[in-house]
PDB file of C-alpha atoms in Angstrom:
ATOM      1  CA  MET A   1     -64.713 179.525 -64.755  1.00 91.00           C
ATOM      2  CA  ILE A   2     -68.009 177.688 -64.240  1.00 96.00           C
ATOM      3  CA  ARG A   3     -70.683 177.244 -66.895  1.00 96.00           C
ATOM      4  CA  LYS A   4     -74.026 177.665 -65.146  1.00 97.00           C
ATOM      5  CA  ALA A   5     -76.977 175.386 -65.875  1.00 97.00           C
ATOM      6  CA  ALA A   6     -79.023 177.638 -68.161  1.00 96.00           C
ATOM      7  CA  HIS A   7     -81.851 175.227 -68.968  1.00 97.00           C
ATOM      8  CA  ALA A   8     -82.567 173.468 -65.659  1.00 97.00           C
ATOM      9  CA  GLY A   9     -86.269 173.818 -64.976  1.00 96.00           C
ATOM     10  CA  SER A  10     -87.145 174.065 -68.669  1.00 96.00           C
ATOM     11  CA  PHE A  11     -85.533 171.377 -70.828  1.00 98.00           C
ATOM     12  CA  TYR A  12     -85.117 169.135 -67.792  1.00 98.00           C
ATOM     13  CA  PRO A  13     -86.048 169.242 -64.078  1.00 98.00           C
ATOM     14  CA  ARG A  14     -84.370 171.717 -61.779  1.00 97.00           C
ATOM     15  CA  PHE A  15     -83.829 169.350 -58.854  1.00 97.00           C
ATOM     16  CA  ALA A  16     -81.636 166.266 -58.581  1.00 98.00           C
ATOM     17  CA  GLN A  17     -84.294 163.989 -57.097  1.00 98.00           C
ATOM     18  CA  GLN A  18     -86.658 164.717 -59.976  1.00 98.00           C
ATOM     19  CA  ILE A  19     -83.995 163.847 -62.551  1.00 98.00           C
ATOM     20  CA  GLU A  20     -82.943 160.683 -60.726  1.00 98.00           C
ATOM     21  CA  ARG A  21     -86.549 159.555 -60.493  1.00 98.00           C
ATOM     22  CA  GLN A  22     -87.088 160.135 -64.206  1.00 97.00           C
ATOM     23  CA  ILE A  23     -83.970 158.234 -65.229  1.00 98.00           C
ATOM     24  CA  SER A  24     -84.744 155.302 -62.943  1.00 97.00           C
ATOM     25  CA  GLY A  25     -88.185 154.998 -64.518  1.00 98.00           C
ATOM     26  CA  TRP A  26     -86.833 155.199 -68.056  1.00 98.00           C
ATOM     27  CA  ILE A  27     -84.278 152.412 -67.650  1.00 98.00           C
ATOM     28  CA  GLN A  28     -86.211 150.109 -65.339  1.00 97.00           C
ATOM     29  CA  GLY A  29     -85.622 146.510 -66.408  1.00 95.00           C
ATOM     30  CA  VAL A  30     -83.190 147.493 -69.181  1.00 96.00           C
ATOM     31  CA  GLN A  31     -79.844 145.689 -68.993  1.00 94.00           C
ATOM     32  CA  PRO A  32     -76.602 147.369 -70.107  1.00 94.00           C
ATOM     33  CA  SER A  33     -74.363 145.774 -72.693  1.00 91.00           C
ATOM     34  CA  LYS A  34     -71.310 143.817 -71.633  1.00 81.00           C
ATOM     35  CA  GLY A  35     -68.331 145.833 -70.467  1.00 72.00           C
ATOM     36  CA  TYR A  36     -65.912 144.094 -72.833  1.00 73.00           C
ATOM     37  CA  GLU A  37     -67.296 145.988 -75.836  1.00 84.00           C
ATOM     38  CA  ASP A  38     -65.172 148.911 -76.945  1.00 92.00           C
ATOM     39  CA  THR A  39     -67.700 151.694 -77.513  1.00 95.00           C
ATOM     40  CA  LEU A  40     -66.499 154.471 -79.785  1.00 97.00           C
ATOM     41  CA  GLY A  41     -69.553 156.645 -79.279  1.00 98.00           C
ATOM     42  CA  ILE A  42     -73.282 157.076 -78.975  1.00 98.00           C
ATOM     43  CA  ILE A  43     -75.779 159.218 -80.869  1.00 98.00           C
ATOM     44  CA  VAL A  44     -78.461 160.750 -78.650  1.00 98.00           C
ATOM     45  CA  PRO A  45     -81.194 163.424 -78.924  1.00 98.00           C
ATOM     46  CA  HIS A  46     -81.205 166.784 -77.143  1.00 98.00           C
ATOM     47  CA  ALA A  47     -84.833 167.843 -76.835  1.00 97.00           C
ATOM     48  CA  GLY A  48     -86.631 168.383 -73.548  1.00 97.00           C
ATOM     49  CA  TYR A  49     -86.560 165.313 -71.323  1.00 98.00           C
ATOM     50  CA  ILE A  50     -90.336 164.914 -71.558  1.00 97.00           C
ATOM     51  CA  TYR A  51     -89.924 164.234 -75.285  1.00 98.00           C
ATOM     52  CA  SER A  52     -86.537 162.571 -75.767  1.00 98.00           C
ATOM     53  CA  GLY A  53     -85.104 161.910 -72.302  1.00 98.00           C
ATOM     54  CA  GLN A  54     -85.821 158.198 -72.294  1.00 98.00           C
ATOM     55  CA  CYS A  55     -84.407 157.753 -75.797  1.00 98.00           C
ATOM     56  CA  ALA A  56     -81.127 159.312 -74.661  1.00 98.00           C
ATOM     57  CA  ALA A  57     -81.078 157.558 -71.281  1.00 98.00           C
ATOM     58  CA  LEU A  58     -81.353 154.142 -72.955  1.00 98.00           C
ATOM     59  CA  ALA A  59     -78.120 154.802 -74.848  1.00 98.00           C
ATOM     60  CA  TYR A  60     -76.306 155.857 -71.683  1.00 98.00           C
ATOM     61  CA  GLN A  61     -77.681 152.810 -69.877  1.00 98.00           C
ATOM     62  CA  ASP A  62     -76.431 150.583 -72.699  1.00 97.00           C
ATOM     63  CA  ILE A  63     -72.816 151.713 -72.140  1.00 97.00           C
ATOM     64  CA  SER A  64     -73.047 152.219 -68.377  1.00 96.00           C
ATOM     65  CA  GLN A  65     -70.800 149.230 -67.588  1.00 93.00           C
ATOM     66  CA  HIS A  66     -67.947 150.731 -69.597  1.00 92.00           C
ATOM     67  CA  ASN A  67     -65.435 152.635 -67.506  1.00 91.00           C
ATOM     68  CA  PHE A  68     -65.102 155.901 -69.409  1.00 96.00           C
ATOM     69  CA  ASP A  69     -62.684 158.503 -68.116  1.00 98.00           C
ATOM     70  CA  SER A  70     -63.916 161.297 -70.388  1.00 98.00           C
ATOM     71  CA  PHE A  71     -66.400 162.169 -73.113  1.00 98.00           C
ATOM     72  CA  ILE A  72     -66.024 164.421 -76.130  1.00 98.00           C
ATOM     73  CA  ILE A  73     -69.471 165.944 -76.728  1.00 98.00           C
ATOM     74  CA  LEU A  74     -70.104 166.857 -80.377  1.00 98.00           C
ATOM     75  CA  HIS A  75     -73.087 169.166 -80.632  1.00 98.00           C
ATOM     76  CA  PRO A  76     -74.505 171.836 -82.954  1.00 97.00           C
ATOM     77  CA  CYS A  77     -74.744 175.550 -82.358  1.00 96.00           C
ATOM     78  CA  HIS A  78     -78.340 176.751 -82.739  1.00 93.00           C
ATOM     79  CA  GLN A  79     -77.304 180.433 -82.734  1.00 90.00           C
ATOM     80  CA  GLY A  80     -74.908 180.713 -85.655  1.00 85.00           C
ATOM     81  CA  ASN A  81     -72.741 178.937 -88.200  1.00 89.00           C
ATOM     82  CA  HIS A  82     -70.021 181.518 -88.786  1.00 89.00           C
ATOM     83  CA  PHE A  83     -67.267 179.164 -87.574  1.00 92.00           C
ATOM     84  CA  ASP A  84     -66.118 175.580 -88.188  1.00 93.00           C
ATOM     85  CA  TYR A  85     -66.088 174.192 -84.658  1.00 94.00           C
ATOM     86  CA  SER A  86     -65.254 175.592 -81.258  1.00 93.00           C
ATOM     87  CA  VAL A  87     -64.039 173.831 -78.114  1.00 94.00           C
ATOM     88  CA  SER A  88     -65.627 175.064 -74.902  1.00 94.00           C
ATOM     89  CA  ALA A  89     -63.150 176.649 -72.493  1.00 91.00           C
ATOM     90  CA  PHE A  90     -65.302 176.442 -69.360  1.00 94.00           C
ATOM     91  CA  GLU A  91     -63.411 174.563 -66.659  1.00 95.00           C
ATOM     92  CA  GLU A  92     -66.490 173.333 -64.772  1.00 97.00           C
ATOM     93  CA  TYR A  93     -70.099 172.580 -65.754  1.00 98.00           C
ATOM     94  CA  GLU A  94     -72.974 172.944 -63.317  1.00 98.00           C
ATOM     95  CA  THR A  95     -75.736 170.313 -63.179  1.00 98.00           C
ATOM     96  CA  PRO A  96     -78.415 169.599 -60.534  1.00 98.00           C
ATOM     97  CA  LEU A  97     -76.604 166.302 -59.851  1.00 98.00           C
ATOM     98  CA  GLY A  98     -73.250 167.933 -59.214  1.00 98.00           C
ATOM     99  CA  ASN A  99     -70.650 169.659 -61.340  1.00 98.00           C
ATOM    100  CA  ILE A 100     -68.599 168.062 -64.122  1.00 98.00           C
ATOM    101  CA  MET A 101     -64.999 169.023 -64.778  1.00 98.00           C
ATOM    102  CA  LEU A 102     -63.401 169.847 -68.113  1.00 98.00           C
ATOM    103  CA  ASP A 103     -60.844 167.389 -69.435  1.00 98.00           C
ATOM    104  CA  LEU A 104     -58.040 169.893 -69.799  1.00 96.00           C
ATOM    105  CA  GLN A 105     -55.828 167.569 -71.819  1.00 96.00           C
ATOM    106  CA  LEU A 106     -58.545 166.996 -74.406  1.00 97.00           C
ATOM    107  CA  TYR A 107     -59.352 170.703 -74.456  1.00 95.00           C
ATOM    108  CA  GLU A 108     -55.756 171.692 -75.152  1.00 93.00           C
ATOM    109  CA  THR A 109     -55.380 169.111 -77.928  1.00 95.00           C
ATOM    110  CA  LEU A 110     -58.676 169.801 -79.692  1.00 94.00           C
ATOM    111  CA  SER A 111     -58.614 173.568 -79.294  1.00 89.00           C
ATOM    112  CA  GLY A 112     -55.100 173.595 -80.699  1.00 82.00           C
ATOM    113  CA  ALA A 113     -56.425 171.944 -83.857  1.00 66.00           C
ATOM    114  CA  ALA A 114     -59.423 174.277 -84.151  1.00 67.00           C
ATOM    115  CA  ARG A 115     -59.329 177.248 -86.511  1.00 64.00           C
ATOM    116  CA  ASP A 116     -61.820 179.238 -84.445  1.00 60.00           C
ATOM    117  CA  LYS A 117     -60.009 179.646 -81.143  1.00 55.00           C
ATOM    118  CA  ASN A 118     -61.534 182.865 -79.812  1.00 54.00           C
ATOM    119  CA  LEU A 119     -65.248 182.258 -80.209  1.00 66.00           C
ATOM    120  CA  GLU A 120     -67.329 184.085 -77.643  1.00 71.00           C
ATOM    121  CA  LEU A 121     -68.126 181.983 -74.595  1.00 80.00           C
ATOM    122  CA  ARG A 122     -71.724 183.225 -74.737  1.00 85.00           C
ATOM    123  CA  LEU A 123     -72.445 180.709 -77.503  1.00 90.00           C
ATOM    124  CA  HIS A 124     -71.217 177.891 -75.303  1.00 91.00           C
ATOM    125  CA  GLU A 125     -72.906 179.076 -72.129  1.00 91.00           C
ATOM    126  CA  SER A 126     -76.387 179.175 -73.654  1.00 92.00           C
ATOM    127  CA  GLU A 127     -76.374 176.160 -76.007  1.00 95.00           C
ATOM    128  CA  HIS A 128     -78.918 173.536 -74.930  1.00 97.00           C
ATOM    129  CA  SER A 129     -77.715 170.743 -77.230  1.00 98.00           C
ATOM    130  CA  MET A 130     -74.686 170.273 -74.997  1.00 98.00           C
ATOM    131  CA  GLU A 131     -76.279 171.030 -71.624  1.00 98.00           C
ATOM    132  CA  ILE A 132     -79.092 168.507 -72.052  1.00 98.00           C
ATOM    133  CA  GLN A 133     -76.468 165.716 -71.946  1.00 98.00           C
ATOM    134  CA  LEU A 134     -74.808 166.792 -68.708  1.00 98.00           C
ATOM    135  CA  PRO A 135     -77.242 165.407 -66.088  1.00 98.00           C
ATOM    136  CA  LEU A 136     -77.283 162.092 -67.958  1.00 98.00           C
ATOM    137  CA  ILE A 137     -73.500 161.938 -68.018  1.00 98.00           C
ATOM    138  CA  LYS A 138     -73.315 162.802 -64.321  1.00 98.00           C
ATOM    139  CA  HIS A 139     -75.882 160.120 -63.442  1.00 98.00           C
ATOM    140  CA  PHE A 140     -74.319 157.267 -65.389  1.00 98.00           C
ATOM    141  CA  PHE A 141     -70.644 158.301 -65.171  1.00 98.00           C
ATOM    142  CA  PRO A 142     -70.293 160.423 -62.016  1.00 98.00           C
ATOM    143  CA  ASN A 143     -66.492 160.715 -62.226  1.00 98.00           C
ATOM    144  CA  ALA A 144     -66.111 161.313 -65.951  1.00 98.00           C
ATOM    145  CA  ARG A 145     -64.768 164.553 -67.376  1.00 98.00           C
ATOM    146  CA  ILE A 146     -65.980 166.199 -70.567  1.00 98.00           C
ATOM    147  CA  CYS A 147     -64.762 168.234 -73.520  1.00 98.00           C
ATOM    148  CA  PRO A 148     -67.654 169.871 -75.435  1.00 97.00           C
ATOM    149  CA  VAL A 149     -67.061 170.677 -79.112  1.00 97.00           C
ATOM    150  CA  MET A 150     -69.652 172.878 -80.828  1.00 96.00           C
ATOM    151  CA  PHE A 151     -70.221 172.758 -84.606  1.00 96.00           C
ATOM    152  CA  GLY A 152     -70.940 175.840 -86.668  1.00 95.00           C
ATOM    153  CA  ARG A 153     -70.314 174.872 -90.297  1.00 95.00           C
ATOM    154  CA  GLN A 154     -71.516 171.291 -90.382  1.00 97.00           C
ATOM    155  CA  THR A 155     -69.800 170.148 -93.557  1.00 97.00           C
ATOM    156  CA  PRO A 156     -67.953 166.913 -94.376  1.00 98.00           C
ATOM    157  CA  GLU A 157     -64.679 168.815 -94.614  1.00 97.00           C
ATOM    158  CA  VAL A 158     -64.979 170.145 -91.070  1.00 97.00           C
ATOM    159  CA  ALA A 159     -66.215 166.795 -89.736  1.00 98.00           C
ATOM    160  CA  GLN A 160     -63.383 164.844 -91.362  1.00 97.00           C
ATOM    161  CA  ARG A 161     -60.776 167.220 -89.979  1.00 96.00           C
ATOM    162  CA  LEU A 162     -62.205 166.837 -86.488  1.00 97.00           C
ATOM    163  CA  ALA A 163     -62.494 163.050 -86.874  1.00 98.00           C
ATOM    164  CA  MET A 164     -58.786 162.857 -87.705  1.00 97.00           C
ATOM    165  CA  SER A 165     -57.909 164.835 -84.574  1.00 97.00           C
ATOM    166  CA  ILE A 166     -60.086 162.588 -82.420  1.00 98.00           C
ATOM    167  CA  TYR A 167     -58.641 159.442 -84.006  1.00 98.00           C
ATOM    168  CA  GLU A 168     -55.124 160.563 -83.139  1.00 97.00           C
ATOM    169  CA  ILE A 169     -56.231 161.214 -79.569  1.00 97.00           C
ATOM    170  CA  LEU A 170     -57.816 157.779 -79.198  1.00 97.00           C
ATOM    171  CA  LYS A 171     -54.868 156.034 -80.832  1.00 95.00           C
ATOM    172  CA  ASN A 172     -52.349 157.590 -78.461  1.00 94.00           C
ATOM    173  CA  SER A 173     -54.362 157.671 -75.232  1.00 92.00           C
ATOM    174  CA  GLN A 174     -54.260 155.103 -72.430  1.00 91.00           C
ATOM    175  CA  ARG A 175     -57.528 156.477 -71.074  1.00 94.00           C
ATOM    176  CA  ARG A 176     -61.008 155.433 -72.147  1.00 96.00           C
ATOM    177  CA  ILE A 177     -62.589 158.290 -74.080  1.00 98.00           C
ATOM    178  CA  GLY A 178     -66.076 158.134 -75.587  1.00 98.00           C
ATOM    179  CA  ILE A 179     -67.828 160.297 -78.169  1.00 98.00           C
ATOM    180  CA  ILE A 180     -71.323 161.665 -77.555  1.00 98.00           C
ATOM    181  CA  VAL A 181     -73.084 163.004 -80.649  1.00 98.00           C
ATOM    182  CA  SER A 182     -76.001 165.238 -79.704  1.00 98.00           C
ATOM    183  CA  THR A 183     -78.592 165.584 -82.458  1.00 98.00           C
ATOM    184  CA  ASP A 184     -82.287 165.532 -83.202  1.00 98.00           C
ATOM    185  CA  LEU A 185     -83.560 164.267 -86.562  1.00 98.00           C
ATOM    186  CA  SER A 186     -86.446 165.516 -88.738  1.00 98.00           C
ATOM    187  CA  HIS A 187     -88.249 168.680 -87.624  1.00 97.00           C
ATOM    188  CA  TYR A 188     -91.964 169.552 -87.809  1.00 96.00           C
ATOM    189  CA  HIS A 189     -93.348 167.038 -90.280  1.00 98.00           C
ATOM    190  CA  ASN A 190     -96.278 164.763 -89.607  1.00 98.00           C
ATOM    191  CA  SER A 191     -95.290 161.527 -87.903  1.00 98.00           C
ATOM    192  CA  GLU A 192     -95.600 159.409 -91.053  1.00 97.00           C
ATOM    193  CA  LYS A 193     -93.294 161.625 -93.099  1.00 98.00           C
ATOM    194  CA  ALA A 194     -90.907 162.022 -90.156  1.00 98.00           C
ATOM    195  CA  ALA A 195     -90.577 158.252 -89.812  1.00 97.00           C
ATOM    196  CA  LYS A 196     -89.783 157.970 -93.520  1.00 97.00           C
ATOM    197  CA  LEU A 197     -87.109 160.671 -93.379  1.00 97.00           C
ATOM    198  CA  ASP A 198     -85.613 159.289 -90.185  1.00 98.00           C
ATOM    199  CA  LYS A 199     -85.552 155.722 -91.465  1.00 98.00           C
ATOM    200  CA  LEU A 200     -83.219 156.852 -94.244  1.00 97.00           C
ATOM    201  CA  ILE A 201     -80.816 158.598 -91.895  1.00 96.00           C
ATOM    202  CA  THR A 202     -80.831 155.534 -89.632  1.00 97.00           C
ATOM    203  CA  LYS A 203     -79.954 153.357 -92.630  1.00 98.00           C
ATOM    204  CA  TYR A 204     -76.860 155.421 -93.390  1.00 97.00           C
ATOM    205  CA  ILE A 205     -75.751 155.482 -89.763  1.00 97.00           C
ATOM    206  CA  MET A 206     -76.106 151.723 -89.443  1.00 97.00           C
ATOM    207  CA  SER A 207     -74.187 151.125 -92.706  1.00 96.00           C
ATOM    208  CA  PHE A 208     -71.397 153.653 -91.957  1.00 97.00           C
ATOM    209  CA  ASP A 209     -72.057 155.703 -95.079  1.00 97.00           C
ATOM    210  CA  PRO A 210     -71.382 159.374 -94.284  1.00 97.00           C
ATOM    211  CA  ASP A 211     -71.147 160.325 -97.969  1.00 97.00           C
ATOM    212  CA  ALA A 212     -74.639 159.057 -98.802  1.00 97.00           C
ATOM    213  CA  LEU A 213     -75.920 160.592 -95.586  1.00 98.00           C
ATOM    214  CA  TRP A 214     -74.555 164.009 -96.510  1.00 98.00           C
ATOM    215  CA  GLN A 215     -75.991 163.868-100.025  1.00 97.00           C
ATOM    216  CA  SER A 216     -79.380 162.937 -98.603  1.00 97.00           C
ATOM    217  CA  VAL A 217     -79.285 165.805 -96.120  1.00 97.00           C
ATOM    218  CA  ILE A 218     -78.342 168.478 -98.638  1.00 96.00           C
ATOM    219  CA  SER A 219     -80.997 167.183-101.051  1.00 97.00           C
ATOM    220  CA  GLY A 220     -83.663 167.288 -98.327  1.00 95.00           C
ATOM    221  CA  ARG A 221     -84.313 163.542 -98.184  1.00 96.00           C
ATOM    222  CA  CYS A 222     -83.474 163.431 -94.458  1.00 96.00           C
ATOM    223  CA  GLU A 223     -82.675 165.908 -91.677  1.00 97.00           C
ATOM    224  CA  ALA A 224     -80.482 166.172 -88.590  1.00 98.00           C
ATOM    225  CA  CYS A 225     -79.590 169.375 -86.760  1.00 97.00           C
ATOM    226  CA  GLY A 226     -76.356 167.733 -85.556  1.00 98.00           C
ATOM    227  CA  ILE A 227     -75.286 166.297 -88.888  1.00 98.00           C
ATOM    228  CA  GLY A 228     -71.677 167.423 -88.351  1.00 98.00           C
ATOM    229  CA  GLY A 229     -71.319 165.290 -85.249  1.00 98.00           C
ATOM    230  CA  ILE A 230     -72.879 162.265 -86.936  1.00 98.00           C
ATOM    231  CA  ILE A 231     -70.515 162.500 -89.901  1.00 98.00           C
ATOM    232  CA  THR A 232     -67.571 162.922 -87.536  1.00 98.00           C
ATOM    233  CA  LEU A 233     -68.439 159.736 -85.649  1.00 98.00           C
ATOM    234  CA  LEU A 234     -69.077 157.766 -88.841  1.00 98.00           C
ATOM    235  CA  ASP A 235     -65.810 158.962 -90.367  1.00 98.00           C
ATOM    236  CA  LEU A 236     -64.021 157.976 -87.166  1.00 98.00           C
ATOM    237  CA  ALA A 237     -65.674 154.537 -87.179  1.00 97.00           C
ATOM    238  CA  LYS A 238     -64.558 153.863 -90.757  1.00 95.00           C
ATOM    239  CA  ARG A 239     -60.967 153.934 -89.521  1.00 96.00           C
ATOM    240  CA  TYR A 240     -61.633 150.721 -87.586  1.00 96.00           C
ATOM    241  CA  GLU A 241     -62.172 147.535 -89.591  1.00 94.00           C
ATOM    242  CA  ASP A 242     -64.174 145.905 -86.792  1.00 95.00           C
ATOM    243  CA  ALA A 243     -66.605 148.790 -86.146  1.00 97.00           C
ATOM    244  CA  LYS A 244     -70.242 147.807 -85.588  1.00 97.00           C
ATOM    245  CA  SER A 245     -73.470 149.717 -85.061  1.00 97.00           C
ATOM    246  CA  LYS A 246     -76.578 149.210 -82.955  1.00 97.00           C
ATOM    247  CA  LEU A 247     -79.913 151.016 -83.066  1.00 98.00           C
ATOM    248  CA  ILE A 248     -81.125 151.459 -79.505  1.00 98.00           C
ATOM    249  CA  GLN A 249     -84.368 153.377 -79.991  1.00 98.00           C
ATOM    250  CA  TYR A 250     -86.249 155.518 -82.495  1.00 98.00           C
ATOM    251  CA  THR A 251     -89.129 157.715 -81.399  1.00 98.00           C
ATOM    252  CA  HIS A 252     -90.637 161.143 -82.023  1.00 98.00           C
ATOM    253  CA  SER A 253     -92.202 163.945 -80.015  1.00 98.00           C
ATOM    254  CA  GLY A 254     -95.750 163.006 -80.965  1.00 97.00           C
ATOM    255  CA  LYS A 255     -95.570 159.909 -78.815  1.00 96.00           C
ATOM    256  CA  SER A 256     -95.250 162.176 -75.772  1.00 95.00           C
ATOM    257  CA  SER A 257     -97.263 165.214 -76.817  1.00 96.00           C
ATOM    258  CA  GLY A 258    -100.056 163.431 -78.692  1.00 96.00           C
ATOM    259  CA  ASP A 259     -99.572 165.852 -81.604  1.00 96.00           C
ATOM    260  CA  ASN A 260     -98.632 163.799 -84.645  1.00 97.00           C
ATOM    261  CA  LEU A 261     -99.014 166.644 -87.142  1.00 98.00           C
ATOM    262  CA  GLN A 262     -95.695 168.357 -86.335  1.00 97.00           C
ATOM    263  CA  VAL A 263     -93.143 166.106 -84.707  1.00 98.00           C
ATOM    264  CA  VAL A 264     -89.407 166.001 -84.127  1.00 98.00           C
ATOM    265  CA  GLY A 265     -87.593 162.696 -84.639  1.00 98.00           C
ATOM    266  CA  TYR A 266     -85.218 161.207 -82.069  1.00 98.00           C
ATOM    267  CA  LEU A 267     -82.674 158.430 -82.379  1.00 98.00           C
ATOM    268  CA  SER A 268     -80.314 156.709 -79.982  1.00 98.00           C
ATOM    269  CA  ALA A 269     -77.609 154.466 -81.397  1.00 98.00           C
ATOM    270  CA  LYS A 270     -74.207 153.057 -80.538  1.00 98.00           C
ATOM    271  CA  ILE A 271     -71.004 152.622 -82.543  1.00 98.00           C
ATOM    272  CA  PHE A 272     -68.681 150.053 -81.037  1.00 96.00           C
ATOM    273  CA  ARG A 273     -65.964 147.467 -81.750  1.00 93.00           C
TER     274      ARG A 273
END
């Protein structure tokens, strides 16, 4: 069962050469981090490549010397929140750079822990927040497999339950598995207000404070459409005494569009040991 590329030609280019050319330009002169770091995960945006592609690519470039076998992609559902989280059952994922295979072992473990096991595949097959990551994964990690996990109810309770499942996987696995959190930040404020909101969310990510982050989100002091994935990664990181964080880039859509009256904020960051 193959998940077709639903957003090629809209959110990102349709043809492989166009994507490769974009990525090469974005990371030109940027050196990756040393391979001895143990990266737990990265936080990357999921808007159209023209707006946030470079921000995301810089995070992938940063970890490109790490030999990951698989990635768990934590991403929001933009079409409903009537479930906790759902693990995609597609066995293969189409991209212009070549298809990516499902990590069946991760799928079986994570889907077994999920309460919503029979969610319609249509939600997975049309969700852009996952698909936007696939060409980047294929470019930087051509042999890696994936296991996409889609959030519905993005609450601390759901995130903590998922973080525990992922921690058990990492603790007992001999393979190198990374977490990709797909999220944009503030939506449709002017650039000055967006920067203020996004600075607060960055502070809580860098200080590993998911509780303060959640309180700020529900009180409207900051925004992230993929808050569930962020809290999951932060909760996971708190289980490691030597966890560290790194801000890779902050930007917003106005820097590409020229419209600074209604922007969307984008962040790329890394959690590592």
